[in-house]
Coordinates of C-alpha atoms in Angstrom, one line a residue:
Chain A
M1260 CA 0.0 0.0 -0.1
K1261 CA 1.4 3.4 -0.9
A1262 CA 0.3 6.8 0.2
V1263 CA 0.9 9.6 -2.4
S1264 CA 1.2 13.2 -1.5
A1265 CA -0.2 16.2 -3.6
R1266 CA 3.1 16.5 -5.3
G1267 CA 3.1 12.8 -6.4
E1268 CA 5.9 11.7 -3.8
V1269 CA 5.6 8.5 -2.2
V1270 CA 5.3 9.4 1.8
L1271 CA 4.5 6.3 3.3
E1272 CA 5.2 2.6 2.5
A1273 CA 3.3 0.4 4.8
D1274 CA 5.1 -2.8 3.5
E1275 CA 8.5 -1.4 4.2
P1276 CA 9.8 -3.1 7.5
A1277 CA 9.9 -0.9 10.6
A1278 CA 13.7 -1.2 11.0
L1279 CA 14.6 0.2 7.8
R1280 CA 12.2 3.2 8.1
A1281 CA 13.4 4.1 11.7
G1282 CA 17.0 4.3 10.8
P1283 CA 19.7 5.1 13.5
P1284 CA 18.6 6.9 16.6
R1285 CA 18.5 10.6 15.7
M1286 CA 20.2 12.9 18.0
S1287 CA 18.2 16.0 18.4
L1288 CA 18.3 18.3 21.3
R1289 CA 14.8 17.2 22.4
R1290 CA 16.0 13.6 22.4
L1291 CA 19.1 14.5 24.2
W1292 CA 17.0 16.2 26.9
R1293 CA 15.1 13.1 27.5
F1294 CA 18.3 11.4 28.4
K1295 CA 19.6 14.0 30.6
W1296 CA 20.2 11.8 33.5
G1297 CA 22.1 9.4 31.1
V1298 CA 24.2 12.1 29.8
A1299 CA 24.9 13.5 33.2
A1300 CA 25.8 10.1 34.5
T1301 CA 28.2 9.5 31.5
A1302 CA 30.0 12.7 32.3
I1303 CA 30.4 11.5 35.9
I1304 CA 31.9 8.1 34.7
L1305 CA 34.1 9.8 32.3
T1306 CA 35.4 11.9 35.0
I1307 CA 35.9 8.9 37.4
V1308 CA 37.7 7.0 34.8
G1309 CA 39.7 10.0 33.7
S1310 CA 41.0 10.6 37.2
A1311 CA 41.7 6.9 37.7
V1312 CA 43.7 6.7 34.6
W1313 CA 45.6 10.0 35.1
A1314 CA 45.8 9.3 38.9
P1315 CA 49.6 10.1 39.2
W1316 CA 49.2 13.6 37.6
I1317 CA 46.0 14.5 39.3
S1318 CA 46.4 13.4 43.0
P1319 CA 48.1 15.9 45.1
W1320 CA 49.9 13.3 47.2
D1321 CA 51.4 9.9 46.8
P1322 CA 48.8 7.5 48.0
L1323 CA 51.2 5.4 49.9
S1324 CA 53.5 8.1 51.5
V1325 CA 53.0 8.0 55.4
D1326 CA 53.2 11.0 57.5
I1327 CA 52.6 10.0 61.2
R1328 CA 52.7 13.7 62.5
H1329 CA 49.6 14.4 60.5
R1330 CA 47.4 11.4 61.1
L1331 CA 43.7 11.4 61.5
G1332 CA 43.6 15.0 60.2
P1333 CA 40.0 16.2 59.4
P1334 CA 38.9 17.5 56.0
A1335 CA 39.7 21.0 54.9
W1336 CA 36.4 22.6 55.9
M1337 CA 36.6 21.4 59.5
D1338 CA 38.4 22.7 62.6
G1339 CA 42.1 21.6 62.4
G1340 CA 42.0 20.7 58.8
T1341 CA 44.4 22.0 56.2
R1342 CA 44.0 22.8 52.6
A1343 CA 46.9 20.5 51.9
H1344 CA 44.7 17.6 52.5
V1345 CA 41.2 18.5 51.2
L1346 CA 39.6 15.3 52.5
G1347 CA 41.7 14.7 55.4
T1348 CA 44.3 12.0 56.2
D1349 CA 43.9 8.5 57.5
Q1350 CA 45.4 6.6 60.5
V1351 CA 49.0 6.8 59.2
G1352 CA 48.5 10.4 57.6
R1353 CA 48.1 9.3 54.0
D1354 CA 46.1 11.8 52.0
L1355 CA 42.6 10.6 51.7
L1356 CA 41.8 12.3 48.5
S1357 CA 44.8 10.8 46.7
R1358 CA 44.0 7.4 48.0
V1359 CA 40.4 7.8 46.8
I1360 CA 41.6 8.7 43.2
Y1361 CA 43.9 5.8 43.2
G1362 CA 41.2 3.4 44.7
G1363 CA 39.2 4.0 41.6
R1364 CA 41.8 2.0 39.6
V1365 CA 41.1 -1.2 41.4
S1366 CA 37.4 -1.1 41.4
L1367 CA 37.2 -0.1 37.7
I1368 CA 39.8 -2.7 36.5
I1369 CA 38.2 -5.6 38.4
G1370 CA 34.7 -4.3 37.4
V1371 CA 35.4 -4.4 33.7
A1372 CA 37.7 -7.4 33.7
A1373 CA 35.2 -9.5 35.7
V1374 CA 32.3 -8.3 33.4
L1375 CA 34.4 -9.3 30.2
V1376 CA 34.8 -12.7 31.8
S1377 CA 31.3 -13.2 32.9
S1378 CA 29.6 -11.7 29.7
S1379 CA 31.8 -14.0 27.4
I1380 CA 30.8 -17.3 29.5
G1381 CA 27.1 -16.2 29.8
V1382 CA 26.5 -15.2 26.3
L1383 CA 28.1 -18.4 24.8
L1384 CA 26.1 -20.8 27.2
G1385 CA 23.0 -18.7 26.6
L1386 CA 23.3 -19.0 23.0
A1387 CA 24.2 -22.7 23.1
A1388 CA 21.0 -23.2 25.4
G1389 CA 18.8 -21.3 23.3
Y1390 CA 19.9 -22.4 19.9
F1391 CA 20.4 -26.3 20.6
A1392 CA 17.5 -26.5 23.1
G1393 CA 16.8 -30.0 24.4
R1394 CA 19.3 -31.6 26.9
M1395 CA 21.8 -28.8 26.5
D1396 CA 19.2 -26.4 27.5
W1397 CA 18.2 -28.3 30.5
T1398 CA 21.5 -28.8 31.7
I1399 CA 22.7 -25.3 31.3
M1400 CA 19.6 -23.8 32.8
T1401 CA 19.6 -26.0 35.8
L1402 CA 23.2 -24.7 36.5
V1403 CA 21.9 -21.4 36.0
N1404 CA 19.2 -21.8 38.3
V1405 CA 21.5 -23.3 41.1
M1406 CA 23.8 -20.3 40.8
L1407 CA 21.1 -17.8 40.8
T1408 CA 19.3 -19.2 44.0
F1409 CA 22.5 -19.3 46.0
P1410 CA 23.9 -15.9 47.2
F1411 CA 26.7 -14.5 45.2
V1412 CA 28.3 -13.2 48.3
L1413 CA 28.7 -16.4 50.1
L1414 CA 30.0 -18.2 46.9
A1415 CA 32.7 -15.5 46.3
L1416 CA 33.6 -15.5 50.1
A1417 CA 33.9 -19.3 50.0
V1418 CA 36.3 -19.4 46.9
I1419 CA 38.3 -16.5 47.8
A1420 CA 39.1 -18.1 51.2
V1421 CA 40.7 -21.1 49.6
L1422 CA 42.3 -19.4 46.4
G1423 CA 43.8 -16.4 48.5
P1424 CA 42.9 -12.8 47.9
S1425 CA 44.6 -11.2 44.7
L1426 CA 43.5 -8.8 42.0
V1427 CA 43.6 -12.0 39.5
N1428 CA 41.6 -14.3 41.7
M1429 CA 39.0 -11.5 42.5
I1430 CA 38.4 -11.2 38.7
I1431 CA 38.2 -14.8 38.1
V1432 CA 35.9 -15.5 41.0
L1433 CA 33.4 -12.5 40.3
G1434 CA 33.6 -13.4 36.6
I1435 CA 32.6 -17.0 37.2
A1436 CA 30.0 -16.1 39.7
D1437 CA 28.3 -13.5 37.7
W1438 CA 27.5 -15.2 34.3
P1439 CA 24.2 -16.9 34.9
L1440 CA 22.1 -13.5 34.4
Y1441 CA 23.6 -13.3 30.9
A1442 CA 22.9 -16.8 30.1
R1443 CA 19.2 -16.6 31.0
V1444 CA 18.5 -13.4 29.1
I1445 CA 20.4 -14.4 26.0
R1446 CA 18.7 -17.9 26.1
A1447 CA 15.3 -16.3 26.0
E1448 CA 16.2 -13.9 23.2
T1449 CA 17.8 -16.7 21.3
L1450 CA 14.8 -18.7 21.6
A1451 CA 12.6 -16.0 20.0
I1452 CA 15.1 -15.2 17.3
R1453 CA 15.6 -19.0 16.2
E1454 CA 12.1 -19.0 15.0
R1455 CA 12.3 -16.1 12.6
E1456 CA 12.3 -16.5 8.9
F1457 CA 15.9 -15.1 8.3
I1458 CA 17.1 -18.1 10.4
L1459 CA 15.2 -20.6 8.4
A1460 CA 16.4 -19.0 5.3
G1461 CA 20.0 -19.4 6.5
R1462 CA 19.4 -22.8 7.2
A1463 CA 17.9 -23.5 3.9
L1464 CA 21.1 -22.0 2.3
G1465 CA 23.0 -24.6 4.2
M1466 CA 24.8 -22.2 6.7
S1467 CA 26.6 -24.0 9.5
H1468 CA 25.5 -23.8 13.1
A1469 CA 28.5 -21.6 13.9
R1470 CA 27.6 -19.2 11.1
L1471 CA 24.0 -19.0 12.1
V1472 CA 24.8 -18.5 15.9
F1473 CA 27.7 -15.9 15.4
R1474 CA 26.8 -14.0 12.2
Q1475 CA 22.9 -14.2 12.3
I1476 CA 21.8 -14.4 15.8
L1477 CA 24.5 -12.8 18.0
P1478 CA 24.4 -9.4 16.2
N1479 CA 20.8 -9.0 17.1
L1480 CA 21.7 -9.4 20.7
V1481 CA 24.5 -6.7 21.0
S1482 CA 22.2 -4.1 22.5
V1483 CA 20.9 -6.4 25.1
I1484 CA 24.5 -7.6 26.0
V1485 CA 25.8 -4.0 26.2
V1486 CA 23.0 -3.0 28.7
I1487 CA 23.3 -5.9 31.0
A1488 CA 27.1 -5.5 31.1
T1489 CA 27.0 -2.0 31.9
L1490 CA 24.7 -2.6 34.7
Q1491 CA 26.7 -5.5 36.0
V1492 CA 29.9 -3.5 36.3
A1493 CA 28.1 -1.7 39.1
R1494 CA 27.2 -4.9 40.8
V1495 CA 30.6 -6.2 40.6
I1496 CA 32.1 -3.0 42.0
I1497 CA 30.1 -3.4 45.0
L1498 CA 30.6 -7.0 45.6
E1499 CA 34.5 -6.4 45.0
S1500 CA 34.4 -3.5 47.6
F1501 CA 32.7 -5.6 50.1
L1502 CA 35.3 -8.3 49.7
S1503 CA 38.0 -6.0 50.1
F1504 CA 36.1 -4.4 53.1
L1505 CA 36.3 -7.7 55.0
G1506 CA 40.0 -7.9 54.1
L1507 CA 39.4 -10.8 51.6
G1508 CA 40.0 -8.7 48.5
V1509 CA 42.7 -6.3 47.6
Q1510 CA 45.2 -6.2 50.2
P1511 CA 46.5 -2.8 51.9
P1512 CA 48.6 -0.8 51.5
T1513 CA 47.3 -1.0 47.7
P1514 CA 44.4 1.8 48.0
A1515 CA 41.1 0.3 47.1
W1516 CA 37.7 1.8 48.0
G1517 CA 36.7 -1.4 49.9
N1518 CA 39.6 -1.8 52.0
M1519 CA 39.9 1.9 52.8
L1520 CA 36.3 1.5 54.1
G1521 CA 37.2 -1.4 56.0
E1522 CA 40.2 0.3 57.8
G1523 CA 38.1 3.4 58.3
R1524 CA 35.6 1.5 60.2
V1525 CA 38.0 0.9 63.1
Y1526 CA 38.4 4.8 63.4
M1527 CA 34.8 5.8 63.0
L1528 CA 34.3 6.7 66.4
N1529 CA 36.6 9.8 66.0
S1530 CA 37.5 10.1 62.4
W1531 CA 34.3 9.7 60.3
W1532 CA 35.8 10.8 57.1
I1533 CA 38.1 7.8 56.6
A1534 CA 35.2 5.5 56.2
T1535 CA 32.8 8.1 54.7
F1536 CA 34.6 9.3 51.4
P1537 CA 35.7 5.7 50.0
G1538 CA 32.0 4.6 50.4
L1539 CA 30.8 7.9 48.7
A1540 CA 33.1 7.1 45.8
I1541 CA 31.4 3.7 45.5
F1542 CA 28.0 5.0 45.8
V1543 CA 28.5 7.7 43.2
T1544 CA 30.3 5.3 40.8
T1545 CA 27.6 2.7 41.0
L1546 CA 24.7 5.2 40.8
A1547 CA 26.2 6.8 37.7
I1548 CA 26.8 3.5 36.0
N1549 CA 23.1 2.4 36.7
L1550 CA 21.8 5.5 35.4
M1551 CA 23.9 5.3 32.3
G1552 CA 22.9 1.6 31.8
N1553 CA 19.0 2.6 32.2
A1554 CA 19.5 5.5 29.6
L1555 CA 21.4 3.2 27.3
R1556 CA 18.5 0.6 27.4
D1557 CA 16.0 3.3 26.7
W1558 CA 18.1 4.7 23.9
L1559 CA 19.0 1.4 22.2
D1560 CA 15.6 -0.3 22.6
P1561 CA 12.7 1.0 24.7
H1562 CA 11.1 -2.2 24.8
M1563 CA 13.8 -4.2 26.2
K1564 CA 12.6 -6.2 29.2
L1565 CA 15.4 -6.0 31.9
Chain B
M915 CA 0.6 -31.1 40.9
K916 CA 2.3 -34.2 41.7
R917 CA 4.4 -34.1 38.5
Y918 CA 5.2 -30.5 39.1
A919 CA 6.3 -31.3 42.7
L920 CA 8.5 -34.1 41.6
R921 CA 10.1 -31.9 39.0
Q922 CA 10.9 -29.4 41.7
L923 CA 12.3 -31.9 44.1
L924 CA 14.6 -33.3 41.4
Q925 CA 16.0 -29.8 40.7
L926 CA 16.3 -29.2 44.5
G927 CA 18.4 -32.5 44.8
V928 CA 20.7 -31.3 42.0
V929 CA 21.2 -28.1 43.7
V930 CA 22.0 -29.6 47.1
V931 CA 24.4 -32.1 45.5
G932 CA 26.1 -29.3 43.4
I933 CA 26.6 -27.2 46.6
S934 CA 27.9 -30.1 48.5
M935 CA 30.6 -30.5 45.9
L936 CA 31.4 -27.1 45.9
A937 CA 31.9 -27.2 49.8
F938 CA 33.9 -30.4 49.5
A939 CA 36.1 -28.9 46.8
I940 CA 36.8 -25.8 49.0
L941 CA 38.9 -27.8 51.2
H942 CA 39.9 -31.0 49.4
V943 CA 40.6 -30.2 45.8
I944 CA 41.9 -26.5 45.9
G945 CA 43.7 -26.6 49.1
D946 CA 45.9 -29.1 51.2
P947 CA 44.3 -29.6 54.6
V948 CA 47.2 -31.4 56.0
L949 CA 49.5 -28.3 55.3
L950 CA 46.9 -26.0 57.1
L951 CA 46.6 -28.5 60.1
L952 CA 50.3 -29.2 60.9
P953 CA 52.7 -26.8 62.5
L954 CA 55.4 -25.4 59.8
N955 CA 58.1 -27.5 61.4
A956 CA 56.5 -30.9 61.0
G957 CA 58.5 -33.6 59.5
K958 CA 57.6 -35.7 56.3
E959 CA 56.6 -38.6 58.4
E960 CA 54.1 -36.6 60.3
Y961 CA 52.9 -35.3 57.1
E962 CA 52.2 -38.8 55.7
R963 CA 50.7 -40.0 58.9
Y964 CA 48.1 -37.1 58.9
H965 CA 47.6 -37.5 55.2
K966 CA 46.5 -41.2 55.8
L967 CA 44.6 -40.3 58.9
L968 CA 42.3 -37.9 56.9
G969 CA 41.9 -40.4 54.2
L970 CA 43.6 -38.2 51.6
D971 CA 45.5 -41.1 50.1
K972 CA 42.2 -42.5 48.6
P973 CA 40.7 -41.4 45.2
V974 CA 38.7 -38.1 45.3
Y975 CA 35.4 -39.6 44.7
V976 CA 35.8 -41.9 47.8
Q977 CA 36.7 -38.8 49.7
Y978 CA 33.6 -36.9 48.4
W979 CA 31.4 -40.0 49.3
K980 CA 32.7 -40.1 52.7
F981 CA 32.3 -36.3 53.2
A982 CA 28.7 -36.4 51.8
S983 CA 27.5 -39.5 53.7
R984 CA 28.8 -37.8 56.9
A985 CA 27.2 -34.6 56.1
V986 CA 23.8 -36.1 55.6
Q987 CA 24.1 -37.4 59.4
G988 CA 24.9 -33.7 60.3
D989 CA 28.7 -34.6 60.9
F990 CA 30.9 -32.0 59.2
G991 CA 33.9 -32.9 61.4
K992 CA 35.2 -30.8 64.3
S993 CA 36.3 -27.2 64.2
W994 CA 40.0 -27.0 63.9
Y995 CA 40.0 -24.0 66.0
T996 CA 37.7 -24.7 69.1
D997 CA 37.5 -28.5 68.7
T998 CA 33.7 -28.5 68.9
P999 CA 31.7 -30.2 66.1
A1000 CA 31.1 -27.6 63.2
F1001 CA 27.5 -28.5 63.0
T1002 CA 26.8 -27.5 66.6
L1003 CA 28.7 -24.2 66.0
V1004 CA 26.9 -23.2 63.1
L1005 CA 23.6 -24.4 64.4
E1006 CA 24.0 -22.2 67.4
R1007 CA 24.5 -19.1 65.2
M1008 CA 21.5 -19.8 63.1
P1009 CA 18.7 -18.2 65.0
P1010 CA 20.2 -14.7 64.9
T1011 CA 20.6 -14.7 61.2
L1012 CA 17.1 -16.0 60.7
Y1013 CA 15.8 -13.2 63.0
L1014 CA 17.7 -10.6 61.1
T1015 CA 16.4 -11.9 57.8
S1016 CA 12.9 -11.8 59.0
A1017 CA 13.3 -8.3 60.4
G1018 CA 14.9 -7.1 57.1
L1019 CA 12.0 -8.5 55.2
V1020 CA 9.6 -6.7 57.3
A1021 CA 11.5 -3.5 57.1
A1022 CA 11.6 -3.7 53.3
L1023 CA 7.9 -4.4 53.1
L1024 CA 7.2 -1.4 55.5
I1025 CA 9.1 0.8 53.1
A1026 CA 8.2 -0.6 49.7
L1027 CA 4.5 -1.3 50.1
P1028 CA 3.3 2.2 51.0
L1029 CA 5.6 3.9 48.5
G1030 CA 4.9 1.4 45.7
I1031 CA 1.1 1.7 45.8
L1032 CA 1.4 5.4 46.3
A1033 CA 3.5 5.6 43.2
A1034 CA 1.3 3.3 41.2
L1035 CA -1.9 5.2 42.0
K1036 CA -0.2 8.8 41.4
R1037 CA 1.7 7.7 38.2
H1038 CA 4.1 10.2 36.6
S1039 CA 3.4 12.7 39.6
L1040 CA 6.1 14.2 41.6
V1041 CA 5.8 11.3 44.3
D1042 CA 6.2 8.6 41.7
N1043 CA 9.3 10.4 40.4
L1044 CA 10.6 10.8 43.8
C1045 CA 10.0 7.2 44.6
T1046 CA 11.8 6.0 41.4
M1047 CA 14.8 8.3 42.1
L1048 CA 14.9 6.7 45.8
A1049 CA 14.7 3.2 44.2
V1050 CA 17.6 3.9 41.8
A1051 CA 19.7 5.5 44.4
G1052 CA 18.8 2.5 46.7
Q1053 CA 19.9 0.0 44.2
A1054 CA 23.4 1.8 43.8
M1055 CA 23.9 1.9 47.7
P1056 CA 26.5 -0.4 49.1
I1057 CA 24.7 -1.5 52.0
F1058 CA 27.8 -2.0 54.0
W1059 CA 28.5 1.6 53.7
L1060 CA 25.0 2.5 54.6
G1061 CA 25.3 0.6 57.7
I1062 CA 28.5 2.3 58.7
M1063 CA 27.0 5.8 58.0
L1064 CA 24.0 4.8 60.2
I1065 CA 26.4 3.9 62.9
I1066 CA 28.3 7.2 62.7
V1067 CA 25.2 9.2 62.9
F1068 CA 22.9 7.3 65.3
A1069 CA 25.6 5.6 67.5
V1070 CA 28.6 7.8 67.5
R1071 CA 27.0 11.3 67.1
L1072 CA 23.6 11.0 68.5
K1073 CA 24.3 8.0 70.8
A1074 CA 20.9 7.0 70.3
L1075 CA 21.2 3.4 69.3
P1076 CA 23.8 0.8 70.2
A1077 CA 26.5 0.5 67.4
S1078 CA 26.6 -3.3 67.4
G1079 CA 25.8 -6.4 69.2
Y1080 CA 22.5 -8.4 69.7
G1081 CA 19.9 -8.6 72.4
T1082 CA 17.4 -5.9 72.9
W1083 CA 14.9 -4.4 70.2
Q1084 CA 17.3 -1.4 69.9
H1085 CA 19.8 -3.7 68.3
F1086 CA 17.5 -4.6 65.6
L1087 CA 16.7 -1.1 64.4
M1088 CA 19.8 -0.3 62.3
P1089 CA 20.6 -3.8 60.9
A1090 CA 16.9 -4.4 59.9
F1091 CA 16.7 -1.0 58.2
T1092 CA 20.1 -1.6 56.4
L1093 CA 18.9 -5.1 55.2
G1094 CA 15.4 -3.5 54.2
A1095 CA 17.0 -0.7 52.3
F1096 CA 18.7 -3.6 50.2
L1097 CA 15.6 -5.3 49.3
A1098 CA 13.3 -2.3 49.3
P1099 CA 13.9 -0.9 45.7
L1100 CA 13.3 -4.2 44.0
T1101 CA 10.1 -4.7 45.9
M1102 CA 8.8 -1.3 45.5
R1103 CA 9.2 -1.6 41.7
L1104 CA 7.4 -4.8 41.8
V1105 CA 4.6 -3.5 44.0
R1106 CA 4.3 -0.4 41.5
S1107 CA 4.1 -2.3 38.4
G1108 CA 1.9 -5.0 39.8
V1109 CA -0.5 -2.5 41.1
I1110 CA -0.5 -0.4 37.8
E1111 CA -1.1 -3.5 35.7
I1112 CA -4.2 -4.8 38.0
M1113 CA -5.9 -1.2 38.1
N1114 CA -6.3 -1.5 34.4
M1115 CA -8.1 -4.9 34.7
D1116 CA -11.7 -5.3 34.0
Y1117 CA -12.7 -6.3 37.5
I1118 CA -11.5 -3.1 39.0
R1119 CA -13.6 -1.2 36.5
T1120 CA -16.6 -3.5 37.5
A1121 CA -16.1 -2.9 41.1
R1122 CA -15.8 0.8 40.7
A1123 CA -19.1 0.6 38.4
K1124 CA -20.8 -1.2 41.4
G1125 CA -20.0 1.9 43.5
V1126 CA -17.3 0.3 45.7
G1127 CA -15.3 3.0 47.4
E1128 CA -11.9 3.8 46.0
N1129 CA -10.1 2.7 49.1
T1130 CA -11.8 -0.7 49.2
V1131 CA -10.9 -1.0 45.4
V1132 CA -7.4 -0.4 45.9
V1133 CA -6.8 -2.5 48.9
K1134 CA -9.2 -5.4 48.5
H1135 CA -9.3 -5.8 44.9
A1136 CA -6.0 -4.4 43.4
F1137 CA -3.5 -5.1 46.2
R1138 CA -4.6 -8.5 47.0
N1139 CA -4.2 -9.7 43.4
A1140 CA -0.9 -7.7 43.2
C1141 CA 0.3 -10.0 46.1
I1142 CA 0.8 -13.1 43.9
P1143 CA 3.7 -12.0 41.8
I1144 CA 5.2 -10.1 44.7
I1145 CA 5.3 -13.2 46.9
T1146 CA 6.9 -15.2 44.1
V1147 CA 9.7 -12.8 43.3
L1148 CA 10.4 -12.2 46.9
G1149 CA 10.5 -15.7 47.9
L1150 CA 12.8 -16.6 44.8
Q1151 CA 14.9 -13.6 46.0
F1152 CA 15.4 -15.2 49.5
G1153 CA 19.0 -16.3 48.6
Q1154 CA 19.8 -12.7 47.7
L1155 CA 18.1 -11.5 51.0
L1156 CA 20.3 -13.9 52.9
G1157 CA 23.3 -12.6 51.0
G1158 CA 22.3 -9.2 52.1
A1159 CA 22.1 -10.4 55.6
I1160 CA 25.6 -11.8 55.4
V1161 CA 26.9 -8.2 54.5
T1162 CA 24.7 -6.7 57.2
E1163 CA 25.9 -9.0 59.9
T1164 CA 29.6 -8.3 59.3
V1165 CA 29.0 -4.4 59.5
F1166 CA 27.1 -4.6 62.8
A1167 CA 29.0 -7.5 64.4
W1168 CA 25.6 -9.5 64.5
P1169 CA 26.3 -13.0 66.1
G1170 CA 24.9 -15.0 63.2
V1171 CA 26.2 -17.4 60.8
A1172 CA 27.8 -15.0 58.4
T1173 CA 30.1 -13.5 61.1
L1174 CA 30.9 -16.9 62.1
T1175 CA 31.8 -17.7 58.3
V1176 CA 34.0 -14.8 57.9
E1177 CA 35.8 -15.5 61.2
S1178 CA 36.2 -19.2 60.1
I1179 CA 37.6 -18.0 56.8
R1180 CA 40.1 -15.8 58.7
N1181 CA 41.1 -18.6 60.9
Q1182 CA 41.1 -21.1 57.9
D1183 CA 38.6 -23.2 59.9
F1184 CA 37.3 -25.0 56.8
P1185 CA 34.9 -27.5 58.4
V1186 CA 32.9 -24.7 59.7
V1187 CA 33.0 -22.9 56.6
Q1188 CA 31.6 -25.9 54.7
C1189 CA 29.1 -26.6 57.2
A1190 CA 27.9 -23.0 57.0
V1191 CA 27.8 -23.1 53.2
V1192 CA 25.9 -26.4 53.0
L1193 CA 23.2 -25.5 55.7
L1194 CA 22.5 -22.0 54.2
A1195 CA 22.1 -23.6 50.8
L1196 CA 19.7 -26.1 52.2
I1197 CA 17.5 -23.2 53.9
I1198 CA 17.7 -21.3 50.6
V1199 CA 16.6 -24.3 48.5
S1200 CA 13.8 -25.4 50.9
V1201 CA 12.4 -21.9 50.9
N1202 CA 12.4 -21.9 47.1
F1203 CA 10.7 -25.1 47.0
L1204 CA 8.0 -24.0 49.4
V1205 CA 7.5 -20.9 47.4
D1206 CA 7.3 -22.8 44.2
M1207 CA 4.8 -25.2 45.6
I1208 CA 2.6 -22.2 47.1
V1209 CA 2.7 -20.6 43.8
G1210 CA 1.9 -23.7 41.8
L1211 CA -1.2 -24.2 44.0
I1212 CA -2.3 -20.7 43.6
D1213 CA -1.8 -20.4 39.9
P1214 CA -2.2 -23.6 37.8
R1215 CA -0.6 -21.9 34.7
I1216 CA 2.8 -22.1 36.4
R1217 CA 2.7 -25.7 37.3
L1218 CA 1.5 -26.8 33.9
G1219 CA 3.7 -24.4 31.9

């Protein structure tokens, strides 16, 4: 069906598939305003990432330099605070601001690396379960259900207890513990896509399973994967900092938000700032990541169910 | 219903076996218990003797079988630290954890139910937007930090509540709120979307047409029906709730299973860690099974699907 305007131009073609007509998302100012929270959150994340990357140039002090004479110094705006240490100093006189800036490195590295591990495992298993169905599906989904019912924290605690705390072990543990969510979503999407005509057509053309899965199905799932992965970075960062908080994660003196919080807890009776600022850094980071993830979802596909 | 129950039971069995293997692996596959038990200056002979004594010279599946058959009888071995049976130690610490979990659930509902219903009834209003913001912020909040901030404000500054410990009802307030704040965002979103969905149903229109008062419509007709999906999801979130309780316990030095587990991990007291992991998993799995059964009874579509 074609609608023709007064000047004889075709203005509407109903047969045309919706995907072609819509084109890539247009960036008008009004559209940008709708995602104001997401844009603000992205700016915050870029700031945090930037300050972590360029920490040696930005931070006013060496995060490890001890200065016992100025220990437990309050933030600049309080009585007894100095402008040299804007957020105050910790129990051995290390500059808190510098440590918070450096601490972002650990959280971001572990967050991103663990998500790369978990999304790779989860996407592969999800594709396999959804595409091959049957016994493979049952096995993978049982495993997913086992892992989803069991608290993530306890699992990570138990494994770290034996492997011993280190950066690489944290990435492995968090990466392995976090894949079931991807597998579940990807499986459901794959099940739906598998029934579409273009897959049938591909099969009729004699495409291999690998080609169908990776070249025909996977590209349709990219936006879902990007959104989940973004949101999971926040979750992994919280978990990582909890393990470090318990002293089972990144070990002192390496500054990490979690272990700073754990050390600060001991001094919270008199020096509230040591525990407050690292925690605030975690909160702001995860909040910004969540807001960006939500905006990303609405931008890429408003109908996505997550 | 019988087939549905059997299928769920089968899955339950798989989960329990899987968790027990994991707990076994913690000690026997990844680490060497003899090295942990013996003093550093012990000789090779001593090592061999203990190796045999613990049955480590046998193949792994024999060791696992021994571990599993003992575990079924509640025998996880003795704690290496205090020389009491691990099972007794863990069981002693179980009630505080369960009380905290229940208190957290109540707190979450007290926060989430009124806000969720209000947000659903006044959709896209200022209240709704504020609730959404609160939920987004709540989900990003590391609850161990929230707990510490509460302690600094209410215990250190205002001296109104005890900072840690267990005993009186005052001890419950901050931990329960912390755990509640962990679960409330998800619950609130569920309540909101549930109530919105149901307010558009035909029977709500019928009730209104009959002249039923708006309050009765919301409470009796809408909310009751919105409860089913809420119960389901909350029941299945029980594992996560227990995970939140683990975090909360360590912040408030709550004498529950989680504090015991963390202490035992620090002391490398692995029988206790194994026992705690297996028992907590059993509780989670049983709760999930019960929820599945209840939901299956209420809603036939689920057990037949």
